[in-house]
Every structure is written in structure tokens, then in C-alpha cells.
Amino acid sequence: MEGQSLVFSLENLSLIKNFKNYRDRVEAMTKLTFYGGVGEIGGNKILLEEKDARIFLDFGMSFTLAEKFFSEFLQPRKCNGVGDLIEFNLLPDIEGLYREDYLQDKKKREEVKYDAIILSHAHGDHAAYIHYIRKEIPIYCSLITRQILKALEITSSSGFSDFLHLKENFKLIESKKGRLRWAKGAESKVERPFKILKEENFIKCFKIKSLPVCHSLPGALGFIIEGKNVSIVYTGDFRFHGYSGELTREFIEEMIKNKPEIMICEGTRIEEKENTLLTEEELKNKVSKIIKETQGLVVVNFPIRDIDRMISFFEAARENNRKLVINSKQAYLLNLLREVDPALPQLGEVAVYLSRKRKGVITDPSYPDYLVQQDYELWEQEFLHHPAAVTFKDIRDNPSFFLFRCDFFELKELIDIRPPRGSCYIRSITEPFDEEMMIEKKRADNWLKHFGLYPYHQIHCSGHASGGEIQEMVNMVKPKILIPVHTEKPHLFRNFHKRVKIVSPGETLKF
Ligand SMILES: [Zn+2]
Ligand SMILES: [Zn+2]
């Protein structure tokens, strides 16, 4: 019996040893887990792990999945913390990542298990869910991305935009009389550790190079990451046809030098072989021509944070002796961006539109200032007496002097402005690609028909590279393994690369 037992324990010992070797090998491997952004456009949340280092590349919201379960009036409950989002796989069910006031069990204590969230850019499908991240976990991004997130946090009324600060939701304060009350305002505000990415950054065992790329929003970055075992590149979202297309070309040059094993590449427009789209410059010229031929008011709609597009409309307006009018949210963002890039247009060169809000007394001089002020949020009050401020009266009285940016929610301004005969509308946003957008477009069309702005001009160009351009880039960089993200058609990457790994949501790859 004794002998047998000895053999058994020796066997056991070697099993344990083998297992330990195996476990060490696995632990030393580089792991990539895709919690979003695979098989869909956006929602990128890519976990990169090596030894004890855990970092997320982007932490975005999947718009497709979110719209499946939630809408403007059916929102996740804050009292259930991250629970409502985990329920539908909008957030991964993992420990040590989420803010403690959003844990389902508020009294539970979790150890922080993640070292960093690295953002490629400030679009919601890459950054929106940092709202749910724990206050201790640093957020790395470009200075411009931080400024955009700051503008979003201050000017948004959604309640889900704790980007630079976290407003603790379940903090109790004891009053002098010993009663408890919920903290509010500054009492509950905590600053997040934001870190501005340099060209080269070291986070635990990772060396991360961050390089600017051209996209439909400023401050976008691509990454070259060197771990102990592999070198990985992550493109984020990119294009070549904006005003800073050369940045993307420089990023490619850096990737070529680095000879990465793995490339995580976006493929929004992978099915488009040719880039038949306008460049931003061509778009500007087309717009300028339309403005030249328009006698009345030119009404335009372009994405609020697309600064390339703002510049296109700004220039086109200037060429025709008109002034671009933007809303107060855009003006606030522009001021913050000018702190980083003073070459951007300044208020005065562009006008700020003050819409009638709450009591709507802005255009009635018989009301004192302090009452007018009450119609506006604190952050927009700085524009009330700004020389660049205009109201509907200014535009109505002088329509041929302005180019008025008017998004879907601002269509109601047309009731006050009353565009005269001979006015036009330029739609410079993407075509609808889901049911909700279709409904919204139909509604917008009704407004435009009502105000004689229909048919309109559709002039837009995408924020993403075409399939042909992506293919060319991949052929130049020659990664060993290609992982498509941010696309509904990852299989199309197989047309030009031998080792394409199509990943399912939540799947982990080991290298
Ligand atoms: Zn995106
Ligand atoms: Zn983007």
C-alpha cells in the first residue's frame, strides 16, 4: 500500500509540475479579449493582458446593441448600477473594473484589477462607457480627446457623461443633527486620473506608441504596442481623405518599421473597393458653389464634433461673404479646442446661435438680464453678451449673410427664422442605416418640405478609409495575423490576407 501510495504521489508531483509549467506558459502569454467591436461597427472594448498587466483599448458603447434594448425614454436604471447593461451584454460581466457606486451590491468591495483604459478617440462608440469605469483607473488619451470629453461632460444633459469627473451616486453625508442625506454637486464630484498620451508611453510591461491619424473627429490616435511576446498595432478609426490625411500615411510608415505580428484593423467601409467619396477639400468646393448660387438662407447639417467639416463650411461661407452660425455646444467645444490648436476659427469669425429656451425672453429687451440668464445653463451664459452671438431675429433680418447650422433637434428654430424663398438646405451627415434613423430622416424631410427647403443637397464624406485603401495599407504593413474590428463584414478581409482571425464577442486569443 505504501509503495503504491508513493508512486501515486510521485505521479501527482510530476502532474503538478507539468501543470505548473503549463500554467506559467499560459500566464506569460499575451491575451486579447474582444468585449465589443467585433461583427459590429463600433462598441470597441479590447482587453490586452500580459502577466499582471491589464489594459483596455477603447471602452465604447455599441450603438446597435444599445438601441436594441434602450431608447431615449427607456434608459438603464442608475439604481441597478451596471446591472442593466450587463444584462444585455452591453458591458462585460467582470470584476474590479466598474465604479463602486454602480455595483449592484453597493456594499461590496472589489479590488482594482485593471491598469489603464486607452482611448483612440472621443467618439461614443470608443469612449462613452468610461462613464462606468472606476475612479482609480487612469484614462489615457490625446489632449484633444480630453478636451472633447470635457465639452461633452459639461454641455451634455444625458446623466451618463461622467468622463473627466465622477459624480458619486450613492454617497451619504451626515448632517449636524446626525441625519443622513445624499451628497450633491461638488460634494460628490471626484476627478478621474486622466493621462495625456505622449509619443511613447510605458504601462507596466507594455510600450505603447501613440500616433495621430486622420478621422472625422480631431485628436484620433492609432497605436503600436510592444509586449514581451508580440507586437500589436491597433488602428482605431481612420481615413485618408480629410485635411490631415498625411497623418494616417505617417502612421503606416511607423507600422511598417515596426513589423507587427498582429494588426487589429477597423473595416467600416471594407466592402467599398474604390474610394469614390469626395475629399474634404472637394466637399468644400462643392458647398461653396451651392452657396454662390443661393440667394436666401443656407441651412446646413453636419456632425457636431466633426471639426474638418466645420472648417469646410466655415471656409465655403467665407468665400461667399457669409458667416457660419454654430450652436452654443459647438461654440463651447471650439473654445476648448482652440486652447490646443489656436489656428482653428475663433468666435467672431463664426457666429454663435442663441436659441429661445425655457421662457424664451432673449429677444425681448424689456426683460432684465438676470431673467434672460435664467433661461440658459451656466456653461452657455458666457455667450449671452458675446459679440459673436446671434438670435433668430438677426438671421431672419439678414438671411443672405448667414450659413446656419441646424441639426435635427434644432429644426424648430426654422419656425422663428422663417427662411425666405430661394433658401436651401445642405445635408452633410451620413445616410440612415437603421430603422430609427429612417424615421428621424422622414420627420426631418417633413420639416424641410414645410419650409420650402426640399429637395436638398446631400453632400457628405465618411470618416473611414475604403476597403481598397485598407487592403493597400495591410499589404504594406504585412502583419502575420489580421483581426478585423469595427465592421459587419470581417470575412471580406480574407480576400487579401491569408491569416485573418474572425473573433466572436467575448472571445480570448492567446499569443
Ligand atoms: Zn468608431
Ligand atoms: Zn470614430
Coordinates of C-alpha atoms and ligand atoms in Angstrom, one line a residue:
M1 CA 0.0 0.0 0.0
E2 CA 2.8 2.3 1.0
G3 CA 4.7 1.8 -2.3
Q4 CA 1.6 2.3 -4.3
S5 CA 0.9 5.5 -2.5
L6 CA 4.5 6.7 -3.2
V7 CA 4.1 6.1 -6.9
F8 CA 0.8 7.8 -6.8
S9 CA 2.3 10.9 -5.1
L10 CA 5.3 10.9 -7.5
E11 CA 2.9 10.9 -10.4
N12 CA 1.0 13.5 -8.7
L13 CA 4.1 15.6 -8.3
S14 CA 5.0 15.4 -11.9
L15 CA 1.4 16.2 -12.9
I16 CA 1.5 19.2 -10.6
K17 CA 4.9 20.2 -12.1
N18 CA 3.6 19.9 -15.7
F19 CA 0.5 21.8 -14.8
K20 CA 2.6 24.5 -13.2
N21 CA 4.8 24.8 -16.3
Y22 CA 1.7 24.9 -18.4
R23 CA 0.1 27.5 -16.2
D24 CA 3.3 29.6 -16.2
R25 CA 3.3 29.4 -20.0
V26 CA -0.3 30.5 -20.2
E27 CA 0.3 33.2 -17.7
A28 CA 3.2 34.5 -19.7
M29 CA 1.2 34.7 -22.9
T30 CA -0.3 37.8 -24.3
K31 CA -4.1 37.7 -24.4
L32 CA -6.6 39.8 -26.3
T33 CA -10.2 39.6 -25.4
F34 CA -12.8 41.4 -27.6
Y35 CA -15.7 42.5 -25.4
G36 CA -17.1 44.6 -28.3
G37 CA -16.4 46.0 -31.7
V38 CA -16.4 42.5 -33.4
G39 CA -19.0 41.8 -36.0
E40 CA -20.4 45.3 -35.5
I41 CA -19.5 48.9 -36.3
G42 CA -18.2 50.4 -33.0
G43 CA -18.5 49.4 -29.4
N44 CA -14.8 48.7 -29.3
K45 CA -13.7 47.3 -25.9
I46 CA -10.5 45.3 -26.4
L47 CA -8.7 43.9 -23.3
L48 CA -5.0 43.4 -23.6
E49 CA -3.3 41.3 -20.9
E50 CA 0.2 40.1 -20.2
K51 CA 1.4 38.8 -16.9
D52 CA -0.2 41.1 -14.3
A53 CA -0.8 44.0 -16.8
R54 CA -4.4 44.6 -18.0
I55 CA -5.3 47.4 -20.2
F56 CA -8.4 48.2 -22.3
L57 CA -8.0 49.6 -25.8
D58 CA -11.1 51.8 -26.0
F59 CA -14.2 51.4 -23.9
G60 CA -17.1 52.3 -26.2
M61 CA -20.8 51.9 -26.5
S62 CA -22.2 49.5 -29.0
F63 CA -24.9 51.7 -30.6
T64 CA -26.6 48.8 -32.4
L65 CA -26.8 46.6 -29.3
A66 CA -27.9 49.6 -27.1
E67 CA -30.6 50.6 -29.5
K68 CA -31.9 47.0 -29.4
F69 CA -32.9 47.4 -25.7
F70 CA -32.8 51.0 -24.8
S71 CA -34.1 54.3 -26.2
E72 CA -34.4 57.9 -25.2
F73 CA -37.2 57.1 -22.8
L74 CA -36.2 53.6 -21.8
Q75 CA -32.8 54.2 -20.1
P76 CA -30.7 51.9 -17.9
R77 CA -31.5 52.4 -14.2
K78 CA -28.7 54.0 -12.2
C79 CA -30.0 52.3 -9.0
N80 CA -29.1 49.0 -10.6
G81 CA -25.7 50.2 -11.5
V82 CA -24.0 48.4 -14.3
G83 CA -26.6 45.6 -13.9
D84 CA -28.9 46.7 -16.6
L85 CA -26.1 46.9 -19.1
I86 CA -24.5 43.6 -18.1
E87 CA -28.0 42.0 -18.6
F88 CA -27.8 42.6 -22.3
N89 CA -24.0 42.2 -22.7
L90 CA -23.6 45.9 -23.3
L91 CA -20.9 45.7 -20.6
P92 CA -18.8 42.6 -19.8
D93 CA -19.5 40.9 -16.5
I94 CA -16.1 41.3 -14.9
E95 CA -14.8 42.3 -11.5
G96 CA -12.5 45.1 -10.5
L97 CA -13.3 47.5 -13.4
Y98 CA -16.6 49.3 -12.6
R99 CA -17.2 52.3 -10.3
E100 CA -18.2 51.2 -6.9
D101 CA -21.3 53.3 -6.7
Y102 CA -22.6 51.4 -9.8
L103 CA -22.0 47.9 -8.4
Q104 CA -25.2 46.0 -7.9
D105 CA -24.2 45.3 -4.3
K106 CA -23.2 48.8 -3.2
K107 CA -21.6 47.5 0.0
K108 CA -19.3 45.0 -1.9
R109 CA -15.6 45.9 -2.0
E110 CA -13.7 45.0 -5.2
E111 CA -10.0 45.2 -5.7
V112 CA -9.0 47.3 -8.8
K113 CA -7.8 44.8 -11.4
Y114 CA -7.1 47.0 -14.4
D115 CA -4.2 49.3 -15.1
A116 CA -5.5 51.6 -17.8
I117 CA -8.1 52.5 -20.4
I118 CA -6.5 53.8 -23.6
L119 CA -8.8 55.8 -25.9
S120 CA -8.2 56.0 -29.6
H121 CA -10.6 59.0 -29.9
A122 CA -13.7 60.6 -28.4
H123 CA -16.5 59.1 -30.5
G124 CA -19.1 57.4 -28.3
D125 CA -18.6 54.0 -29.8
H126 CA -15.0 54.1 -28.5
A127 CA -15.2 56.2 -25.3
A128 CA -18.8 56.6 -24.0
Y129 CA -18.7 53.8 -21.4
I130 CA -15.7 55.2 -19.5
H131 CA -18.7 56.7 -17.5
Y132 CA -18.9 53.3 -15.8
I133 CA -15.1 52.9 -15.1
R134 CA -13.8 53.0 -11.5
K135 CA -12.3 56.3 -10.4
E136 CA -8.9 54.8 -9.6
I137 CA -8.3 53.5 -13.2
P138 CA -6.3 56.0 -15.3
I139 CA -7.7 57.0 -18.7
Y140 CA -5.1 57.7 -21.4
C141 CA -5.9 59.7 -24.5
S142 CA -4.7 62.6 -26.6
L143 CA -5.1 66.2 -25.3
I144 CA -7.7 66.9 -27.9
T145 CA -9.7 63.8 -26.9
R146 CA -9.7 65.0 -23.3
Q147 CA -10.9 68.5 -24.4
I148 CA -13.8 66.9 -26.4
L149 CA -14.8 64.7 -23.5
K150 CA -14.6 67.8 -21.2
A151 CA -17.0 69.7 -23.5
L152 CA -19.3 66.6 -23.6
E153 CA -19.3 66.3 -19.8
I154 CA -20.1 70.0 -19.3
T155 CA -22.7 70.5 -22.1
S156 CA -24.5 67.2 -22.0
S157 CA -27.7 66.7 -20.1
S158 CA -27.8 62.9 -20.5
G159 CA -26.6 62.0 -17.0
F160 CA -24.3 59.3 -18.4
S161 CA -21.3 61.5 -19.1
D162 CA -19.0 61.3 -16.1
F163 CA -15.9 61.4 -18.2
L164 CA -13.4 63.7 -16.5
H165 CA -15.2 63.7 -13.2
L166 CA -17.3 61.1 -11.5
K167 CA -20.3 62.2 -9.6
E168 CA -20.7 59.5 -6.9
N169 CA -24.3 58.4 -6.9
F170 CA -24.7 56.8 -3.5
K171 CA -22.5 58.9 -1.3
L172 CA -24.1 59.7 2.1
I173 CA -23.3 62.7 4.2
E174 CA -24.1 63.1 7.9
S175 CA -25.8 66.4 8.8
K176 CA -25.1 68.2 12.1
K177 CA -28.2 66.7 13.5
G178 CA -27.0 63.2 12.7
R179 CA -29.4 62.6 9.9
L180 CA -28.1 61.2 6.6
R181 CA -28.6 62.8 3.3
W182 CA -27.3 62.1 -0.3
A183 CA -24.3 64.1 -1.4
K184 CA -24.9 66.6 -4.2
G185 CA -22.9 68.8 -6.5
A186 CA -19.3 69.3 -5.5
E187 CA -19.7 67.0 -2.5
S188 CA -20.0 64.0 -4.8
K189 CA -17.5 65.0 -7.5
V190 CA -14.2 63.2 -7.9
E191 CA -11.6 63.9 -10.6
R192 CA -10.6 61.0 -12.7
P193 CA -6.9 60.4 -13.3
F194 CA -6.6 61.4 -17.0
K195 CA -3.2 61.0 -18.6
I196 CA -2.2 62.6 -21.9
L197 CA -0.5 60.1 -24.2
K198 CA 3.0 61.0 -25.4
E199 CA 4.5 59.6 -28.5
E200 CA 5.9 56.8 -26.3
N201 CA 4.3 55.5 -23.1
F202 CA 5.1 52.7 -20.7
I203 CA 2.3 51.0 -18.9
K204 CA 3.7 48.0 -16.9
C205 CA 5.2 45.6 -19.4
F206 CA 3.8 47.4 -22.5
K207 CA 5.5 50.0 -24.6
I208 CA 2.8 52.0 -26.3
K209 CA 3.5 54.3 -29.2
S210 CA 0.6 56.6 -30.0
L211 CA 0.4 58.2 -33.4
P212 CA -2.2 60.8 -34.7
V213 CA -4.4 59.6 -37.5
C214 CA -7.0 61.4 -39.7
H215 CA -10.6 60.8 -38.8
S216 CA -13.9 62.7 -38.8
L217 CA -13.1 64.0 -35.3
P218 CA -9.9 65.6 -34.2
G219 CA -7.4 64.0 -31.8
A220 CA -7.7 60.4 -33.1
L221 CA -4.8 58.1 -32.5
G222 CA -3.5 54.8 -33.8
F223 CA -1.3 52.6 -31.6
I224 CA 1.8 50.4 -31.9
I225 CA 2.1 48.2 -28.8
E226 CA 5.1 46.1 -27.8
G227 CA 4.6 43.5 -25.2
K228 CA 7.1 40.8 -24.1
N229 CA 5.9 38.3 -26.7
V230 CA 4.3 40.2 -29.5
S231 CA 3.9 43.5 -31.2
I232 CA 0.4 44.6 -31.9
V233 CA -1.0 47.5 -33.9
Y234 CA -4.5 48.9 -33.3
T235 CA -5.7 51.3 -36.0
G236 CA -8.7 52.9 -34.2
D237 CA -10.8 54.7 -36.8
F238 CA -9.0 56.3 -39.7
R239 CA -9.3 57.8 -43.2
F240 CA -7.0 59.4 -45.7
H241 CA -9.3 62.0 -47.4
G242 CA -9.6 64.6 -44.6
Y243 CA -7.5 67.7 -44.2
S244 CA -4.9 65.7 -42.2
G245 CA -4.7 62.6 -44.4
E246 CA -0.9 62.7 -44.2
L247 CA -1.1 61.7 -40.5
T248 CA -2.6 58.3 -41.4
R249 CA 0.2 57.8 -44.0
E250 CA 2.8 58.6 -41.4
F251 CA 1.2 56.1 -39.1
I252 CA 1.5 53.4 -41.8
E253 CA 5.2 54.3 -42.2
E254 CA 5.7 53.7 -38.5
M255 CA 3.8 50.4 -38.6
I256 CA 5.9 49.2 -41.5
K257 CA 9.1 49.9 -39.5
N258 CA 7.7 48.0 -36.5
K259 CA 6.8 44.8 -38.4
P260 CA 3.9 43.9 -36.1
E261 CA 2.8 40.3 -35.6
I262 CA -0.8 41.3 -35.0
M263 CA -2.9 44.0 -36.6
I264 CA -6.3 45.0 -35.2
C265 CA -7.8 46.9 -38.0
E266 CA -11.1 48.8 -38.5
G267 CA -13.2 47.9 -41.5
T268 CA -16.3 50.1 -41.5
R269 CA -16.2 50.5 -45.3
I270 CA -14.4 47.3 -46.2
E271 CA -16.9 46.4 -48.9
E272 CA -16.1 49.5 -50.9
K273 CA -13.2 48.7 -53.2
E274 CA -12.8 52.1 -54.7
N275 CA -12.8 55.3 -52.7
T276 CA -15.4 57.2 -54.8
L277 CA -16.1 59.6 -52.0
L278 CA -15.2 63.3 -52.1
T279 CA -12.2 64.5 -50.2
E280 CA -13.0 67.2 -47.6
E281 CA -11.4 69.7 -49.9
E282 CA -13.7 68.7 -52.8
L283 CA -16.7 68.8 -50.5
K284 CA -15.8 72.3 -49.5
N285 CA -15.6 73.4 -53.1
K286 CA -19.0 71.8 -53.9
V287 CA -20.6 73.5 -51.0
S288 CA -19.1 76.8 -51.9
K289 CA -20.6 76.5 -55.4
I290 CA -24.1 75.9 -54.0
I291 CA -23.8 78.9 -51.6
K292 CA -22.8 81.1 -54.5
E293 CA -26.0 80.1 -56.3
T294 CA -28.2 80.7 -53.3
Q295 CA -29.9 84.0 -52.6
G296 CA -31.7 83.3 -49.4
L297 CA -30.5 81.5 -46.3
V298 CA -28.2 78.4 -46.5
V299 CA -29.2 75.9 -43.8
V300 CA -26.7 73.0 -43.2
N301 CA -26.5 70.0 -41.0
F302 CA -23.1 68.4 -40.2
P303 CA -21.9 66.3 -37.2
I304 CA -21.3 68.5 -34.2
R305 CA -17.8 67.3 -33.4
D306 CA -16.6 66.9 -37.0
I307 CA -14.1 69.8 -37.0
D308 CA -12.8 69.1 -40.5
R309 CA -16.4 69.5 -41.7
M310 CA -16.9 72.7 -39.7
I311 CA -13.8 74.1 -41.4
S312 CA -15.2 73.1 -44.8
F313 CA -18.4 75.0 -44.1
F314 CA -16.6 77.9 -42.5
E315 CA -14.3 78.3 -45.5
A316 CA -17.1 77.9 -48.0
A317 CA -19.1 80.5 -46.2
R318 CA -16.2 82.9 -46.0
E319 CA -15.5 82.5 -49.8
N320 CA -19.1 83.8 -50.3
N321 CA -19.0 86.6 -47.8
R322 CA -21.3 84.7 -45.4
K323 CA -20.8 83.8 -41.8
L324 CA -21.2 80.3 -40.4
V325 CA -23.5 80.1 -37.4
I326 CA -22.9 77.3 -34.9
N327 CA -24.8 76.4 -31.7
S328 CA -23.6 77.1 -28.2
K329 CA -22.5 73.5 -27.6
Q330 CA -20.3 73.6 -30.7
A331 CA -19.0 77.1 -29.7
Y332 CA -18.1 75.7 -26.2
L333 CA -16.2 72.8 -27.8
L334 CA -14.5 75.1 -30.3
N335 CA -13.2 77.3 -27.5
L336 CA -11.8 74.3 -25.7
L337 CA -10.1 73.0 -28.9
R338 CA -8.6 76.4 -29.6
E339 CA -6.7 76.1 -26.3
V340 CA -4.8 73.2 -28.1
D341 CA -5.0 74.4 -31.7
P342 CA -5.2 78.2 -31.9
A343 CA -5.3 78.0 -35.7
L344 CA -9.0 77.0 -35.5
P345 CA -11.6 79.7 -36.3
Q346 CA -12.5 81.8 -33.3
L347 CA -15.8 83.2 -32.2
G348 CA -16.4 86.3 -34.1
E349 CA -15.2 84.6 -37.3
V350 CA -18.1 82.2 -36.7
A351 CA -21.3 83.3 -35.0
V352 CA -23.0 81.6 -32.0
Y353 CA -26.7 81.0 -32.2
L354 CA -28.7 81.5 -29.1
S355 CA -32.0 79.7 -29.3
R356 CA -35.0 80.7 -27.3
K357 CA -35.1 78.4 -24.2
R358 CA -37.3 77.9 -21.2
K359 CA -39.3 81.3 -21.1
G360 CA -37.7 82.4 -24.3
V361 CA -37.2 86.0 -23.5
I362 CA -33.7 86.5 -25.1
T363 CA -35.1 88.6 -27.9
D364 CA -37.3 90.8 -25.8
P365 CA -35.3 93.8 -24.4
S366 CA -38.0 94.6 -21.8
Y367 CA -36.8 91.7 -19.6
P368 CA -33.8 92.4 -17.4
D369 CA -30.6 90.5 -17.9
Y370 CA -30.9 88.3 -14.8
L371 CA -34.2 86.9 -16.1
V372 CA -32.7 86.2 -19.5
Q373 CA -29.8 84.5 -17.9
Q374 CA -32.1 82.1 -16.1
D375 CA -33.2 80.7 -19.5
Y376 CA -29.7 79.2 -20.0
E377 CA -27.3 76.7 -18.4
L378 CA -24.4 78.0 -16.5
W379 CA -21.9 76.9 -19.2
E380 CA -23.7 78.8 -22.0
Q381 CA -24.2 82.1 -20.2
E382 CA -20.8 83.2 -21.3
F383 CA -22.2 83.6 -24.8
L384 CA -25.2 85.8 -23.9
H385 CA -23.3 89.0 -24.2
H386 CA -20.6 87.8 -26.6
P387 CA -20.2 90.0 -29.7
A388 CA -20.4 86.8 -31.8
A389 CA -23.9 85.9 -30.5
V390 CA -26.9 86.0 -32.9
T391 CA -30.6 85.2 -32.4
F392 CA -33.3 84.1 -34.9
K393 CA -34.0 87.9 -35.5
D394 CA -30.5 88.5 -36.8
I395 CA -30.8 85.6 -39.2
R396 CA -34.4 86.4 -40.3
D397 CA -33.5 90.0 -41.0
N398 CA -30.4 89.2 -43.0
P399 CA -30.6 85.6 -44.3
S400 CA -28.2 86.1 -47.2
F401 CA -25.4 86.9 -44.8
F402 CA -25.5 83.6 -42.9
L403 CA -24.9 79.9 -43.2
F404 CA -27.0 78.4 -40.4
R405 CA -26.0 75.0 -38.9
C406 CA -29.2 73.3 -37.9
D407 CA -29.3 69.7 -36.7
F408 CA -32.4 67.5 -36.3
F409 CA -33.2 68.9 -32.8
E410 CA -32.8 72.5 -34.0
L411 CA -35.3 72.2 -36.8
K412 CA -37.8 74.1 -34.6
E413 CA -35.6 77.2 -35.0
L414 CA -36.9 77.4 -38.6
I415 CA -40.3 78.4 -37.2
D416 CA -38.7 81.6 -35.8
I417 CA -36.2 82.1 -38.6
R418 CA -38.6 81.6 -41.5
P419 CA -36.1 81.0 -44.3
P420 CA -37.2 83.1 -47.3
R421 CA -37.9 81.9 -50.8
G422 CA -34.6 81.0 -52.5
S423 CA -33.1 79.4 -49.4
C424 CA -31.5 75.9 -49.5
Y425 CA -30.5 73.0 -47.2
I426 CA -27.3 71.0 -47.4
R427 CA -27.4 67.7 -45.6
S428 CA -23.8 66.7 -44.7
I429 CA -24.4 63.7 -42.4
T430 CA -24.4 60.0 -43.1
E431 CA -27.4 58.3 -44.8
P432 CA -29.7 56.5 -42.4
F433 CA -28.6 52.9 -41.7
D434 CA -31.2 51.7 -39.2
E435 CA -34.9 52.0 -38.6
E436 CA -34.7 54.7 -36.0
M437 CA -32.5 56.9 -38.3
M438 CA -35.0 56.3 -41.2
I439 CA -37.9 57.6 -39.0
E440 CA -35.8 60.6 -38.0
K441 CA -34.9 61.4 -41.6
K442 CA -38.6 61.2 -42.7
R443 CA -39.5 63.6 -39.9
A444 CA -36.7 66.0 -40.9
D445 CA -37.9 65.8 -44.5
N446 CA -41.4 66.9 -43.5
W447 CA -39.9 70.0 -41.8
L448 CA -37.8 70.8 -44.8
K449 CA -40.8 70.4 -47.1
H450 CA -42.8 72.7 -44.9
F451 CA -40.2 75.4 -45.0
G452 CA -39.5 75.1 -48.8
L453 CA -36.1 73.6 -48.3
Y454 CA -36.8 70.4 -50.1
P455 CA -35.3 68.8 -52.2
Y456 CA -32.0 69.4 -50.6
H457 CA -28.3 68.7 -51.4
Q458 CA -26.8 65.6 -49.9
I459 CA -23.0 66.2 -49.6
H460 CA -21.1 64.1 -47.2
C461 CA -17.9 62.1 -46.9
S462 CA -17.2 59.3 -44.5
G463 CA -14.7 59.3 -41.5
H464 CA -13.4 56.0 -42.6
A465 CA -11.0 54.6 -45.3
S466 CA -12.4 52.5 -48.1
G467 CA -11.8 48.7 -48.5
G468 CA -9.3 49.4 -51.2
E469 CA -7.3 51.7 -49.0
I470 CA -7.4 49.3 -46.1
Q471 CA -6.1 46.5 -48.4
E472 CA -3.3 48.7 -49.6
M473 CA -2.3 49.5 -46.0
V474 CA -2.4 45.9 -44.9
N475 CA -0.3 44.8 -47.9
M476 CA 2.3 47.5 -46.9
V477 CA 2.4 46.6 -43.1
K478 CA 2.3 42.8 -43.7
P479 CA 1.1 41.7 -40.3
K480 CA 1.2 38.0 -39.6
I481 CA -2.3 37.9 -38.1
L482 CA -5.1 40.3 -39.1
I483 CA -8.0 40.9 -36.7
P484 CA -10.9 42.9 -38.2
V485 CA -12.9 45.1 -35.8
H486 CA -15.5 47.8 -36.3
T487 CA -17.1 46.1 -39.3
E488 CA -20.1 43.9 -40.0
K489 CA -18.2 42.1 -42.8
P490 CA -14.9 40.8 -41.3
H491 CA -14.8 37.9 -43.8
L492 CA -14.0 40.4 -46.6
F493 CA -10.6 40.9 -45.1
R494 CA -9.9 37.3 -46.2
N495 CA -9.8 38.5 -49.8
F496 CA -6.4 40.0 -49.3
H497 CA -4.8 38.4 -46.2
K498 CA -4.1 34.7 -45.5
R499 CA -4.4 34.7 -41.7
V500 CA -7.5 36.7 -40.8
K501 CA -8.8 35.8 -37.4
I502 CA -12.6 36.5 -37.1
V503 CA -13.3 36.9 -33.4
S504 CA -16.6 36.4 -31.6
P505 CA -17.7 38.8 -28.8
G506 CA -16.1 37.8 -25.5
E507 CA -13.5 35.5 -27.2
T508 CA -9.9 35.5 -26.0
L509 CA -6.9 35.0 -28.3
K510 CA -3.6 33.9 -26.8
F511 CA -0.2 34.5 -28.3
Ligands
ZN1 ZN -15.9 54.1 -34.4
ZN2 ZN -14.8 57.3 -34.8

